[in-house]
JSON list of C-alpha atoms in Angstrom, two decimals:
[
{"chain": "A", "resi": 2, "resn": "UNK", "atom": "CA", "xyz": [73.34, 80.22, 63.23]},
{"chain": "A", "resi": 3, "resn": "UNK", "atom": "CA", "xyz": [76.86, 78.78, 63.44]},
{"chain": "A", "resi": 4, "resn": "UNK", "atom": "CA", "xyz": [78.36, 82.17, 62.57]},
{"chain": "A", "resi": 5, "resn": "UNK", "atom": "CA", "xyz": [76.49, 83.95, 65.36]},
{"chain": "A", "resi": 6, "resn": "UNK", "atom": "CA", "xyz": [77.50, 81.23, 67.84]},
{"chain": "A", "resi": 7, "resn": "UNK", "atom": "CA", "xyz": [81.17, 81.74, 66.95]},
{"chain": "A", "resi": 8, "resn": "UNK", "atom": "CA", "xyz": [80.74, 85.52, 67.26]},
{"chain": "A", "resi": 9, "resn": "UNK", "atom": "CA", "xyz": [79.17, 85.14, 70.72]},
{"chain": "A", "resi": 10, "resn": "UNK", "atom": "CA", "xyz": [82.02, 82.86, 71.87]},
{"chain": "A", "resi": 11, "resn": "UNK", "atom": "CA", "xyz": [84.61, 85.34, 70.61]},
{"chain": "A", "resi": 12, "resn": "UNK", "atom": "CA", "xyz": [82.82, 88.23, 72.29]},
{"chain": "A", "resi": 13, "resn": "UNK", "atom": "CA", "xyz": [82.49, 86.26, 75.53]},
{"chain": "A", "resi": 14, "resn": "UNK", "atom": "CA", "xyz": [86.20, 85.33, 75.44]},
{"chain": "A", "resi": 15, "resn": "UNK", "atom": "CA", "xyz": [87.16, 88.93, 74.74]},
{"chain": "A", "resi": 16, "resn": "UNK", "atom": "CA", "xyz": [85.01, 90.21, 77.63]},
{"chain": "A", "resi": 17, "resn": "UNK", "atom": "CA", "xyz": [86.51, 87.65, 80.02]},
{"chain": "A", "resi": 18, "resn": "UNK", "atom": "CA", "xyz": [90.02, 88.59, 78.90]},
{"chain": "A", "resi": 19, "resn": "UNK", "atom": "CA", "xyz": [89.31, 92.32, 79.28]},
{"chain": "A", "resi": 20, "resn": "UNK", "atom": "CA", "xyz": [87.85, 91.89, 82.77]},
{"chain": "A", "resi": 21, "resn": "UNK", "atom": "CA", "xyz": [90.80, 89.71, 83.83]},
{"chain": "A", "resi": 22, "resn": "UNK", "atom": "CA", "xyz": [93.24, 92.27, 82.48]},
{"chain": "A", "resi": 23, "resn": "UNK", "atom": "CA", "xyz": [91.51, 95.14, 84.31]},
{"chain": "A", "resi": 24, "resn": "UNK", "atom": "CA", "xyz": [91.51, 93.22, 87.59]},
{"chain": "A", "resi": 25, "resn": "UNK", "atom": "CA", "xyz": [95.20, 92.32, 87.24]},
{"chain": "A", "resi": 26, "resn": "UNK", "atom": "CA", "xyz": [96.32, 95.81, 86.31]},
{"chain": "A", "resi": 27, "resn": "UNK", "atom": "CA", "xyz": [94.34, 97.51, 89.04]},
{"chain": "A", "resi": 28, "resn": "UNK", "atom": "CA", "xyz": [95.77, 95.10, 91.61]},
{"chain": "A", "resi": 29, "resn": "UNK", "atom": "CA", "xyz": [99.32, 95.69, 90.39]},
{"chain": "A", "resi": 30, "resn": "UNK", "atom": "CA", "xyz": [99.12, 99.43, 90.87]},
{"chain": "A", "resi": 31, "resn": "UNK", "atom": "CA", "xyz": [97.51, 99.26, 94.29]},
{"chain": "A", "resi": 32, "resn": "UNK", "atom": "CA", "xyz": [99.07, 96.44, 96.29]},
{"chain": "A", "resi": 33, "resn": "UNK", "atom": "CA", "xyz": [102.66, 95.31, 96.70]},
{"chain": "A", "resi": 34, "resn": "UNK", "atom": "CA", "xyz": [104.34, 93.10, 99.25]},
{"chain": "A", "resi": 35, "resn": "UNK", "atom": "CA", "xyz": [105.06, 94.88, 102.53]},
{"chain": "A", "resi": 36, "resn": "UNK", "atom": "CA", "xyz": [108.79, 95.58, 102.54]},
{"chain": "A", "resi": 37, "resn": "UNK", "atom": "CA", "xyz": [110.47, 94.72, 105.83]},
{"chain": "A", "resi": 38, "resn": "UNK", "atom": "CA", "xyz": [113.73, 96.70, 105.80]},
{"chain": "A", "resi": 39, "resn": "UNK", "atom": "CA", "xyz": [116.86, 94.88, 106.87]},
{"chain": "A", "resi": 40, "resn": "UNK", "atom": "CA", "xyz": [118.35, 96.02, 110.13]},
{"chain": "A", "resi": 41, "resn": "UNK", "atom": "CA", "xyz": [120.88, 98.78, 109.94]},
{"chain": "A", "resi": 42, "resn": "UNK", "atom": "CA", "xyz": [124.21, 98.04, 111.54]},
{"chain": "A", "resi": 43, "resn": "UNK", "atom": "CA", "xyz": [125.39, 100.89, 113.75]},
{"chain": "A", "resi": 44, "resn": "UNK", "atom": "CA", "xyz": [128.79, 102.21, 112.66]},
{"chain": "A", "resi": 45, "resn": "UNK", "atom": "CA", "xyz": [131.18, 101.50, 115.49]},
{"chain": "A", "resi": 46, "resn": "UNK", "atom": "CA", "xyz": [133.32, 104.19, 116.98]},
{"chain": "A", "resi": 47, "resn": "UNK", "atom": "CA", "xyz": [131.73, 106.89, 119.08]},
{"chain": "A", "resi": 48, "resn": "UNK", "atom": "CA", "xyz": [128.25, 105.32, 119.08]},
{"chain": "A", "resi": 49, "resn": "UNK", "atom": "CA", "xyz": [126.18, 105.64, 122.23]},
{"chain": "A", "resi": 50, "resn": "UNK", "atom": "CA", "xyz": [122.50, 104.99, 122.73]},
{"chain": "A", "resi": 51, "resn": "UNK", "atom": "CA", "xyz": [121.98, 108.76, 122.83]},
{"chain": "A", "resi": 52, "resn": "UNK", "atom": "CA", "xyz": [123.79, 109.41, 119.52]},
{"chain": "A", "resi": 53, "resn": "UNK", "atom": "CA", "xyz": [121.88, 106.58, 117.86]},
{"chain": "A", "resi": 54, "resn": "UNK", "atom": "CA", "xyz": [118.56, 107.94, 119.13]},
{"chain": "A", "resi": 55, "resn": "UNK", "atom": "CA", "xyz": [119.52, 111.44, 117.96]},
{"chain": "A", "resi": 56, "resn": "UNK", "atom": "CA", "xyz": [120.39, 110.10, 114.49]},
{"chain": "A", "resi": 57, "resn": "UNK", "atom": "CA", "xyz": [117.01, 108.33, 114.33]},
{"chain": "A", "resi": 58, "resn": "UNK", "atom": "CA", "xyz": [115.11, 111.45, 115.43]},
{"chain": "A", "resi": 59, "resn": "UNK", "atom": "CA", "xyz": [117.01, 113.71, 113.01]},
{"chain": "A", "resi": 60, "resn": "UNK", "atom": "CA", "xyz": [116.68, 111.34, 110.05]},
{"chain": "A", "resi": 61, "resn": "UNK", "atom": "CA", "xyz": [112.99, 110.80, 110.73]},
{"chain": "A", "resi": 62, "resn": "UNK", "atom": "CA", "xyz": [112.38, 114.53, 111.08]},
{"chain": "A", "resi": 63, "resn": "UNK", "atom": "CA", "xyz": [114.12, 115.31, 107.78]},
{"chain": "A", "resi": 64, "resn": "UNK", "atom": "CA", "xyz": [111.72, 112.91, 106.03]},
{"chain": "A", "resi": 65, "resn": "UNK", "atom": "CA", "xyz": [108.64, 114.44, 107.68]},
{"chain": "A", "resi": 66, "resn": "UNK", "atom": "CA", "xyz": [108.19, 111.76, 110.36]},
{"chain": "A", "resi": 67, "resn": "UNK", "atom": "CA", "xyz": [107.37, 112.57, 113.99]},
{"chain": "A", "resi": 68, "resn": "UNK", "atom": "CA", "xyz": [108.04, 110.60, 117.16]},
{"chain": "A", "resi": 69, "resn": "UNK", "atom": "CA", "xyz": [104.63, 109.70, 118.59]},
{"chain": "A", "resi": 70, "resn": "UNK", "atom": "CA", "xyz": [105.77, 107.37, 121.38]},
{"chain": "A", "resi": 71, "resn": "UNK", "atom": "CA", "xyz": [108.99, 106.12, 122.89]},
{"chain": "A", "resi": 72, "resn": "UNK", "atom": "CA", "xyz": [110.30, 103.61, 125.35]},
{"chain": "A", "resi": 73, "resn": "UNK", "atom": "CA", "xyz": [113.49, 101.90, 126.38]},
{"chain": "A", "resi": 74, "resn": "UNK", "atom": "CA", "xyz": [115.46, 101.47, 123.14]},
{"chain": "A", "resi": 75, "resn": "UNK", "atom": "CA", "xyz": [112.61, 102.13, 120.72]},
{"chain": "A", "resi": 76, "resn": "UNK", "atom": "CA", "xyz": [110.79, 105.01, 119.07]},
{"chain": "A", "resi": 77, "resn": "UNK", "atom": "CA", "xyz": [107.38, 104.87, 117.40]},
{"chain": "A", "resi": 78, "resn": "UNK", "atom": "CA", "xyz": [107.38, 107.22, 114.40]},
{"chain": "A", "resi": 79, "resn": "UNK", "atom": "CA", "xyz": [104.60, 108.33, 112.08]},
{"chain": "A", "resi": 80, "resn": "UNK", "atom": "CA", "xyz": [104.49, 110.45, 108.96]},
{"chain": "A", "resi": 81, "resn": "UNK", "atom": "CA", "xyz": [101.06, 111.85, 109.87]},
{"chain": "A", "resi": 82, "resn": "UNK", "atom": "CA", "xyz": [99.76, 114.05, 108.38]},
{"chain": "A", "resi": 83, "resn": "UNK", "atom": "CA", "xyz": [100.91, 112.80, 105.04]},
{"chain": "A", "resi": 84, "resn": "UNK", "atom": "CA", "xyz": [99.88, 113.37, 101.46]},
{"chain": "A", "resi": 85, "resn": "UNK", "atom": "CA", "xyz": [96.20, 112.45, 101.02]},
{"chain": "A", "resi": 86, "resn": "UNK", "atom": "CA", "xyz": [96.06, 111.33, 104.65]},
{"chain": "A", "resi": 87, "resn": "UNK", "atom": "CA", "xyz": [98.05, 108.16, 103.94]},
{"chain": "A", "resi": 88, "resn": "UNK", "atom": "CA", "xyz": [100.54, 107.43, 106.64]},
{"chain": "A", "resi": 89, "resn": "UNK", "atom": "CA", "xyz": [102.31, 104.53, 108.31]},
{"chain": "A", "resi": 90, "resn": "UNK", "atom": "CA", "xyz": [103.32, 104.08, 111.92]},
{"chain": "A", "resi": 91, "resn": "UNK", "atom": "CA", "xyz": [106.67, 102.31, 112.39]},
{"chain": "A", "resi": 92, "resn": "UNK", "atom": "CA", "xyz": [108.55, 101.07, 115.43]},
{"chain": "A", "resi": 93, "resn": "UNK", "atom": "CA", "xyz": [112.27, 101.81, 115.26]},
{"chain": "A", "resi": 94, "resn": "UNK", "atom": "CA", "xyz": [114.13, 99.66, 117.80]},
{"chain": "A", "resi": 95, "resn": "UNK", "atom": "CA", "xyz": [117.79, 100.35, 118.44]},
{"chain": "A", "resi": 96, "resn": "UNK", "atom": "CA", "xyz": [120.80, 99.11, 120.37]},
{"chain": "A", "resi": 97, "resn": "UNK", "atom": "CA", "xyz": [124.51, 99.85, 120.26]},
{"chain": "A", "resi": 98, "resn": "UNK", "atom": "CA", "xyz": [124.79, 97.39, 117.37]},
{"chain": "A", "resi": 99, "resn": "UNK", "atom": "CA", "xyz": [121.73, 97.74, 115.13]},
{"chain": "A", "resi": 100, "resn": "UNK", "atom": "CA", "xyz": [118.52, 99.56, 114.27]},
{"chain": "A", "resi": 101, "resn": "UNK", "atom": "CA", "xyz": [115.41, 97.51, 113.40]},
{"chain": "A", "resi": 102, "resn": "UNK", "atom": "CA", "xyz": [112.17, 98.61, 111.73]},
{"chain": "A", "resi": 103, "resn": "UNK", "atom": "CA", "xyz": [108.76, 97.04, 112.27]},
{"chain": "A", "resi": 104, "resn": "UNK", "atom": "CA", "xyz": [105.28, 97.82, 110.92]},
{"chain": "A", "resi": 105, "resn": "UNK", "atom": "CA", "xyz": [102.89, 98.97, 113.66]},
{"chain": "A", "resi": 106, "resn": "UNK", "atom": "CA", "xyz": [99.87, 100.31, 111.76]},
{"chain": "A", "resi": 107, "resn": "UNK", "atom": "CA", "xyz": [98.84, 102.55, 108.90]},
{"chain": "A", "resi": 108, "resn": "UNK", "atom": "CA", "xyz": [95.99, 104.65, 107.61]},
{"chain": "A", "resi": 109, "resn": "UNK", "atom": "CA", "xyz": [94.66, 104.51, 104.05]},
{"chain": "A", "resi": 110, "resn": "UNK", "atom": "CA", "xyz": [97.56, 102.34, 102.89]},
{"chain": "A", "resi": 111, "resn": "UNK", "atom": "CA", "xyz": [95.34, 99.28, 102.51]},
{"chain": "A", "resi": 112, "resn": "UNK", "atom": "CA", "xyz": [97.42, 97.00, 104.70]},
{"chain": "A", "resi": 113, "resn": "UNK", "atom": "CA", "xyz": [96.26, 93.41, 104.31]},
{"chain": "A", "resi": 114, "resn": "UNK", "atom": "CA", "xyz": [97.54, 90.50, 106.38]},
{"chain": "A", "resi": 115, "resn": "UNK", "atom": "CA", "xyz": [97.64, 87.34, 104.24]},
{"chain": "A", "resi": 116, "resn": "UNK", "atom": "CA", "xyz": [99.94, 84.99, 106.16]},
{"chain": "A", "resi": 117, "resn": "UNK", "atom": "CA", "xyz": [102.89, 85.33, 108.54]},
{"chain": "A", "resi": 118, "resn": "UNK", "atom": "CA", "xyz": [105.38, 85.99, 105.77]},
{"chain": "A", "resi": 119, "resn": "UNK", "atom": "CA", "xyz": [103.01, 87.78, 103.40]},
{"chain": "A", "resi": 120, "resn": "UNK", "atom": "CA", "xyz": [101.41, 91.16, 103.93]},
{"chain": "A", "resi": 121, "resn": "UNK", "atom": "CA", "xyz": [100.18, 93.51, 101.21]},
{"chain": "A", "resi": 122, "resn": "UNK", "atom": "CA", "xyz": [100.15, 97.30, 101.26]},
{"chain": "A", "resi": 123, "resn": "UNK", "atom": "CA", "xyz": [100.01, 100.28, 98.90]},
{"chain": "A", "resi": 124, "resn": "UNK", "atom": "CA", "xyz": [103.23, 101.04, 97.07]},
{"chain": "A", "resi": 125, "resn": "UNK", "atom": "CA", "xyz": [103.46, 104.41, 98.91]},
{"chain": "A", "resi": 126, "resn": "UNK", "atom": "CA", "xyz": [104.23, 102.60, 102.18]},
{"chain": "A", "resi": 127, "resn": "UNK", "atom": "CA", "xyz": [107.43, 101.05, 100.86]},
{"chain": "A", "resi": 128, "resn": "UNK", "atom": "CA", "xyz": [108.58, 104.38, 99.39]},
{"chain": "A", "resi": 129, "resn": "UNK", "atom": "CA", "xyz": [108.01, 106.21, 102.68]},
{"chain": "A", "resi": 130, "resn": "UNK", "atom": "CA", "xyz": [109.72, 103.56, 104.80]},
{"chain": "A", "resi": 131, "resn": "UNK", "atom": "CA", "xyz": [112.69, 103.28, 102.44]},
{"chain": "A", "resi": 132, "resn": "UNK", "atom": "CA", "xyz": [113.11, 107.05, 102.64]},
{"chain": "A", "resi": 133, "resn": "UNK", "atom": "CA", "xyz": [113.04, 106.84, 106.44]},
{"chain": "A", "resi": 134, "resn": "UNK", "atom": "CA", "xyz": [115.63, 104.06, 106.52]},
{"chain": "A", "resi": 135, "resn": "UNK", "atom": "CA", "xyz": [117.96, 105.89, 104.14]},
{"chain": "A", "resi": 136, "resn": "UNK", "atom": "CA", "xyz": [117.69, 109.14, 106.14]},
{"chain": "A", "resi": 137, "resn": "UNK", "atom": "CA", "xyz": [118.51, 107.35, 109.41]},
{"chain": "A", "resi": 138, "resn": "UNK", "atom": "CA", "xyz": [121.45, 105.52, 107.77]},
{"chain": "A", "resi": 139, "resn": "UNK", "atom": "CA", "xyz": [122.77, 108.85, 106.48]},
{"chain": "A", "resi": 140, "resn": "UNK", "atom": "CA", "xyz": [122.47, 110.50, 109.92]},
{"chain": "A", "resi": 141, "resn": "UNK", "atom": "CA", "xyz": [124.26, 107.61, 111.65]},
{"chain": "A", "resi": 142, "resn": "UNK", "atom": "CA", "xyz": [127.12, 107.77, 109.15]},
{"chain": "A", "resi": 143, "resn": "UNK", "atom": "CA", "xyz": [127.26, 111.56, 109.46]},
{"chain": "A", "resi": 144, "resn": "UNK", "atom": "CA", "xyz": [127.44, 111.38, 113.26]},
{"chain": "A", "resi": 145, "resn": "UNK", "atom": "CA", "xyz": [130.26, 108.85, 112.98]},
{"chain": "A", "resi": 146, "resn": "UNK", "atom": "CA", "xyz": [132.23, 111.12, 110.62]},
{"chain": "A", "resi": 147, "resn": "UNK", "atom": "CA", "xyz": [131.75, 114.17, 112.83]},
{"chain": "A", "resi": 148, "resn": "UNK", "atom": "CA", "xyz": [132.31, 112.22, 116.04]},
{"chain": "A", "resi": 149, "resn": "UNK", "atom": "CA", "xyz": [129.14, 113.56, 117.64]}
]
């Protein structure tokens, strides 16, 4: 009787541990904190609003992003259609001094708003946005070197 009670407690503890482990591991692979890229400083020299916008468009295009809307000093870009129909929509605001990135929306990236400073999203989002930021940075530096 005592032996079976100990066996049941061990089995119950093991099951609870296994379930907890599965929940933790599945959450780790799916959700990460939404990365808000730091603003890019525009290299000074021959920078104009037009050259900055061209660098943004070219960098975005090279990463598979398309401009879906635009306004005074901002572009809305999306990577739609993207692998497995997962894509973000990002606002890229620019001035003569900096380029800022802001989350607008996404599809199938499991965006979850927790609090003002805490949003969760699939890991793919951060990879895509980091690629976009790096491509735009590269294009701005290239346009500065070439003087275009």
